[in-house]
Short mmCIF file of C-alpha atoms in Angstrom, two decimals:
data_model
loop_
_atom_site.label_atom_id
_atom_site.label_comp_id
_atom_site.label_asym_id
_atom_site.label_seq_id
_atom_site.Cartn_x
_atom_site.Cartn_y
_atom_site.Cartn_z
CA LEU A 1 5.32 -5.82 25.07
CA LEU A 2 6.92 -6.39 21.67
CA LEU A 3 9.70 -3.88 21.96
CA LEU A 4 13.28 -5.05 22.18
CA VAL A 5 15.21 -1.94 23.14
CA LEU A 6 18.87 -2.54 22.38
CA ALA A 7 20.16 0.90 23.26
CA ARG A 8 18.79 3.28 25.86
CA THR A 9 19.63 6.97 25.86
CA ALA A 10 18.24 9.82 27.88
CA ALA A 11 18.50 12.38 25.12
CA ALA A 12 17.27 15.92 25.25
CA ARG A 13 15.61 17.35 22.13
CA VAL A 14 18.42 16.63 19.68
CA LEU A 15 20.57 13.52 19.61
CA ASP A 16 22.72 12.89 16.55
CA VAL A 17 24.50 9.57 16.90
CA GLY A 18 25.89 9.80 13.39
CA GLY A 19 27.83 7.19 11.47
CA THR A 20 26.65 4.63 8.95
CA ALA A 21 25.88 0.99 9.50
CA ALA A 22 23.78 -1.88 8.31
CA LEU A 23 22.85 -5.52 8.59
CA PRO A 24 25.34 -8.21 7.60
CA ALA A 25 25.19 -9.93 4.22
CA GLU A 26 24.77 -13.26 6.04
CA PRO A 27 23.46 -14.17 9.50
CA VAL A 28 26.13 -13.91 12.20
CA GLN A 29 26.59 -16.09 15.23
CA ALA A 30 26.30 -14.58 18.70
CA GLY A 31 29.59 -13.21 19.97
CA ALA A 32 31.96 -10.34 19.35
CA ASP A 33 31.25 -10.04 15.63
CA SER A 34 27.49 -10.14 16.18
CA ALA A 35 27.74 -7.51 18.90
CA ALA A 36 29.80 -5.32 16.58
CA VAL A 37 27.14 -5.52 13.88
CA VAL A 38 24.39 -4.66 16.37
CA ALA A 39 26.38 -1.69 17.68
CA ALA A 40 27.07 -0.43 14.17
CA HIS A 41 23.45 -0.94 13.25
CA ASP A 42 22.23 1.15 16.18
CA SER A 43 24.61 3.96 15.23
CA SER A 44 22.68 4.44 11.98
CA LEU A 45 19.53 5.45 13.89
CA SER A 46 19.50 9.03 15.18
CA PHE A 47 16.83 10.95 17.11
CA VAL A 48 16.05 14.27 15.46
CA ASP A 49 13.22 16.06 17.22
CA ALA A 50 10.67 15.92 20.00
CA SER A 51 8.00 18.46 20.74
CA GLY A 52 7.21 19.72 24.22
CA GLU A 53 9.05 21.13 27.22
CA ASP A 54 12.50 19.92 28.16
CA ALA A 55 11.88 19.03 31.86
CA LEU A 56 15.60 19.48 32.40
CA GLU A 57 15.80 18.32 36.02
CA CYS A 58 14.06 15.02 35.33
CA ASN A 59 16.03 14.50 32.12
CA LEU A 60 19.37 15.03 33.89
CA CYS A 61 18.36 12.76 36.76
CA VAL A 62 17.49 9.97 34.32
CA GLN A 63 20.85 10.48 32.59
CA PHE A 64 22.64 10.21 35.93
CA ALA A 65 20.70 7.08 36.90
CA GLU A 66 21.49 5.44 33.56
CA GLN A 67 25.15 6.42 33.46
CA GLY A 68 26.29 6.61 37.06
CA LEU A 69 23.90 5.16 39.64
CA SER A 70 25.40 1.68 39.73
CA ALA A 71 28.89 3.17 40.14
CA PHE A 72 27.58 5.48 42.89
CA VAL A 73 26.18 2.49 44.80
CA GLN A 74 29.57 0.73 44.65
CA ILE A 75 31.39 3.87 45.83
CA VAL A 76 29.04 4.29 48.82
CA GLU A 77 29.42 0.62 49.72
CA GLN A 78 33.19 1.00 49.78
CA ALA A 79 33.14 4.30 51.70
CA GLY A 80 30.83 2.99 54.41
CA ILE A 81 28.64 4.88 56.82
CA GLY A 82 31.26 7.57 57.40
CA GLY A 83 31.17 8.91 53.86
CA THR A 84 29.37 11.97 52.51
CA CYS A 85 27.27 12.76 49.47
CA ALA A 86 29.84 15.24 48.14
CA GLU A 87 32.72 12.79 48.44
CA ALA A 88 30.83 9.90 46.87
CA CYS A 89 29.36 11.92 44.00
CA SER A 90 32.72 13.48 43.13
CA GLU A 91 34.06 9.99 42.36
CA VAL A 92 31.24 8.93 40.02
CA PRO A 93 32.66 8.85 36.46
CA VAL A 94 30.06 11.13 34.86
CA PRO A 95 30.12 14.75 33.59
CA GLN A 96 30.18 17.41 36.31
CA VAL A 97 26.57 18.43 35.71
CA LEU A 98 25.50 14.87 36.52
CA GLN A 99 27.66 14.90 39.66
CA VAL A 100 25.59 17.91 40.75
CA VAL A 101 22.44 15.87 40.14
CA CYS A 102 23.98 13.06 42.19
CA ASN A 103 24.51 15.46 45.09
CA LEU A 104 20.94 16.72 44.92
CA ALA A 105 19.53 13.19 44.89
CA CYS A 106 21.81 12.01 47.68
CA ASP A 107 21.07 15.06 49.86
CA TYR A 108 17.35 14.56 49.33
CA LEU A 109 17.52 11.03 50.77
CA GLY A 110 20.32 11.75 53.23
CA TYR A 111 23.62 9.87 53.12
CA GLU A 112 23.02 7.74 56.21
CA VAL A 113 19.53 6.75 55.09
CA LEU A 114 20.80 6.00 51.60
CA PHE A 115 23.63 3.85 52.96
CA LYS A 116 21.18 1.77 55.00
CA VAL A 117 18.93 1.05 52.00
CA LEU A 118 21.62 0.44 49.36
CA ASP A 119 20.61 -3.18 48.93
CA LYS A 120 17.05 -2.05 48.24
CA LEU A 121 17.94 0.90 46.02
CA ASP A 122 16.06 0.55 42.76
CA LEU A 123 18.21 1.05 39.66
CA ASP A 124 15.24 1.68 37.35
CA PRO A 125 16.13 5.25 36.24
CA TYR A 126 12.64 6.72 36.28
CA TYR A 127 11.57 5.09 39.53
CA PHE A 128 14.79 6.25 41.22
CA CYS A 129 14.17 9.80 39.98
CA ASP A 130 10.58 9.64 41.24
CA GLU A 131 11.90 8.64 44.66
CA VAL A 132 14.33 11.57 44.84
CA ASN A 133 11.62 14.01 43.71
CA MET A 134 13.21 14.97 40.40
CA CYS A 135 10.67 13.29 38.11
CA HIS A 136 6.97 13.59 38.73
CA PRO A 137 4.71 10.85 37.31
CA THR A 138 1.11 11.61 36.47
CA ASP A 139 -1.81 9.33 37.26
CA GLY A 140 -4.59 9.02 34.71
CA GLY A 141 -2.58 9.90 31.61
CA GLU A 142 -4.05 8.89 28.25
CA ALA A 143 -2.41 8.79 24.84
CA ASN A 144 -2.42 6.92 21.56
CA VAL A 145 0.04 6.67 18.70
CA LYS A 146 -1.78 8.48 15.92
CA PHE A 147 0.75 7.86 13.15
CA VAL A 148 3.90 5.83 12.44
CA GLY A 149 5.48 6.03 9.02
CA ALA A 150 8.59 6.52 6.93
CA ASN A 151 9.45 9.19 4.39
CA PRO A 152 10.00 7.93 1.78
CA SER A 153 8.02 4.73 2.23
CA THR A 154 10.12 2.91 -0.39
CA GLY A 155 13.70 3.37 -1.55
CA TYR A 156 17.09 1.73 -2.05
CA ALA A 157 20.51 2.17 -0.44
CA PRO A 158 22.19 4.55 0.05
CA ILE A 159 19.26 6.46 1.53
CA ILE A 160 18.08 8.20 4.69
CA PHE A 161 14.59 7.28 5.85
CA GLU A 162 12.82 9.82 8.06
CA LEU A 163 10.76 7.89 10.61
CA ASP A 164 7.88 10.01 11.88
CA VAL A 165 5.74 9.33 14.94
CA ALA A 166 2.75 11.40 16.10
CA ILE A 167 1.43 10.97 19.63
CA GLU A 168 -2.06 12.20 20.47
CA VAL A 169 -2.42 12.93 24.19
CA GLY A 170 -5.93 12.91 25.62
CA ALA A 171 -5.04 13.49 29.29
CA PRO A 172 -1.67 14.83 30.57
CA THR A 173 1.11 12.24 30.74
CA GLY A 174 4.16 11.94 32.95
CA PRO A 175 7.82 11.72 31.88
CA GLY A 176 9.15 8.53 30.39
CA GLU A 177 10.34 6.96 27.18
CA ILE A 178 9.28 6.93 23.59
CA ALA A 179 10.80 3.78 22.16
CA ILE A 180 11.34 2.71 18.58
CA GLU A 181 12.44 -0.61 17.17
CA ILE A 182 13.28 -1.45 13.56
CA VAL A 183 12.64 -5.10 12.70
CA PRO A 184 14.42 -6.22 9.51
CA PRO A 185 13.18 -8.89 7.07
CA PRO A 186 13.38 -12.46 8.46
CA GLY A 187 16.68 -14.33 8.52
CA PHE A 188 19.08 -11.60 9.59
CA ILE A 189 20.40 -10.20 12.86
CA GLU A 190 18.42 -8.87 15.80
CA PRO A 191 16.32 -5.70 15.53
CA MET A 192 17.84 -2.32 16.28
CA GLY A 193 16.26 0.25 18.55
CA THR A 194 16.51 3.08 21.00
CA ALA A 195 14.43 4.68 23.74
CA GLU A 196 14.42 8.46 24.15
CA PHE A 197 13.44 10.62 27.10
CA HIS A 198 10.24 12.62 26.87
CA PRO A 199 9.12 15.11 29.55
CA GLY A 200 5.42 14.25 29.57
CA PHE A 201 2.86 16.21 27.60
CA ASP A 202 -0.39 18.10 27.91
CA SER A 203 -3.34 17.27 25.67
CA GLY A 204 -2.69 17.63 21.95
CA VAL A 205 -0.63 16.08 19.16
CA HIS A 206 3.15 15.83 19.61
CA GLN A 207 5.66 14.95 16.88
CA PHE A 208 8.84 12.87 17.01
CA GLN A 209 11.31 11.96 14.29
CA TRP A 210 14.29 9.66 13.79
CA ARG A 211 16.58 9.36 10.78
CA LEU A 212 17.71 5.94 9.62
CA ASN A 213 20.86 6.04 7.51
CA VAL A 214 20.85 3.01 5.23
CA THR A 215 24.32 2.77 3.69
CA ASP A 216 26.12 -0.43 2.72
CA ASN A 217 29.76 -0.82 3.68
CA GLU A 218 31.35 -3.98 2.30
CA ARG A 219 34.81 -2.99 3.60
CA ALA A 220 33.73 -2.86 7.23
CA PHE A 221 34.42 -5.77 9.56
CA PRO A 222 32.03 -7.39 9.78
CA PRO A 223 30.61 -6.15 6.44
CA VAL A 224 27.39 -4.18 6.72
CA LEU A 225 24.81 -4.72 4.01
CA TRP A 226 21.14 -3.94 4.37
CA PRO A 227 18.80 -6.72 3.18
CA THR A 228 15.98 -5.78 0.84
CA GLY A 229 12.38 -6.31 1.88
CA GLU A 230 9.83 -4.88 4.28
CA TYR A 231 11.00 -3.41 7.59
CA THR A 232 8.62 -3.04 10.52
CA ILE A 233 8.72 0.08 12.72
CA ILE A 234 7.48 -0.67 16.26
CA THR A 235 6.87 2.27 18.59
CA ALA A 236 5.76 2.61 22.20
CA PHE A 237 4.94 5.72 24.23
CA CYS A 238 5.36 5.18 27.96
CA GLN A 239 5.44 6.76 31.39
CA GLY A 240 8.67 5.68 33.02
CA THR A 241 10.63 2.83 31.51
CA CYS A 242 8.87 1.06 28.64
CA GLY A 243 8.18 -2.46 29.87
CA GLY A 244 9.15 -1.54 33.45
CA ASP A 245 7.38 -3.13 36.42
CA ARG A 246 7.87 -0.33 38.97
CA PRO A 247 5.10 1.92 40.29
CA HIS A 248 3.91 4.46 37.71
CA SER A 249 5.55 2.57 34.81
CA GLU A 250 2.93 2.42 32.09
CA VAL A 251 2.77 1.76 28.36
CA TYR A 252 0.28 4.34 27.13
CA ALA A 253 0.19 3.16 23.53
CA GLU A 254 1.93 1.12 20.82
CA LYS A 255 1.66 1.15 17.04
CA ASN A 256 3.50 -0.31 14.05
CA GLY A 257 4.43 1.02 10.63
CA THR A 258 6.52 -0.21 7.71
CA PHE A 259 8.92 0.85 4.98
CA THR A 260 10.43 -1.12 2.10
CA LEU A 261 14.04 -1.35 0.94
CA THR A 262 14.45 -2.40 -2.71
CA GLU A 263 17.42 -3.40 -4.84
CA ASN A 264 19.45 -0.54 -6.27
CA PRO A 265 18.94 -0.89 -10.04
CA TYR A 266 22.14 1.04 -10.75
CA GLY A 267 24.38 -1.11 -8.57
CA PRO A 268 25.70 -0.81 -4.99
CA GLY A 269 26.43 2.76 -3.89
CA ALA A 270 24.57 4.48 -6.72
CA LYS A 271 22.46 7.47 -5.71
CA ALA A 272 19.01 6.48 -4.46
CA VAL A 273 15.81 7.17 -6.33
CA VAL A 274 12.75 6.97 -4.08
CA ALA A 275 9.04 6.42 -4.57
#
């Protein structure tokens, strides 16, 4: 699996991370500055749309597992066998709606049973949600990535590239991730990426879109400047966690696309003209 997913989110249909960011003018060493560039870079990539049903229960369970499951395990360990689901879930530092999900998951397993298997509790979000009956994987799903591309295909900063992905489902799929990674020209920092929740789909073509905000910011620390050249878009459509090794985790399909960033002929910051 080629994907390097640097940021995982369990978004519903619309996720707008916002902000502007870019690659550094020169390679950065690993450490705080490098991490800051990667974080800023990821903030320039926002998920716009996904077709299909919302599968709210599964989506919320995955959000809880990603944001609060490890904290929940620690709370139960400290409380011991005499605790309760309600008490433990009320202490998990997540929004109230996710505390409700925590209660439902805990009650499904039973507090005493859960306490006895804490050391075996799987923290893979989708597998955990399968086990508590909130996500429902599908055997025999089939899909391929029909299209990966950018609109425009060529342009210069500042610019917003719309990254479009079309998934063609041949046999119904279960819930999981659709992941995207943007690989910059050689010689710069690590790729940026994200993985979004999808609810699983019936047969047909389903559309997804991200927006990539390419804006230089020389005054930022560290400075963020996008290198010119060809960028590779890597996508994967999966049941469960992309690259996961738990039961029902499956990469249905992968496909690559490209877009090209050119020099701004009018100087840094001038309005983009695209081809």
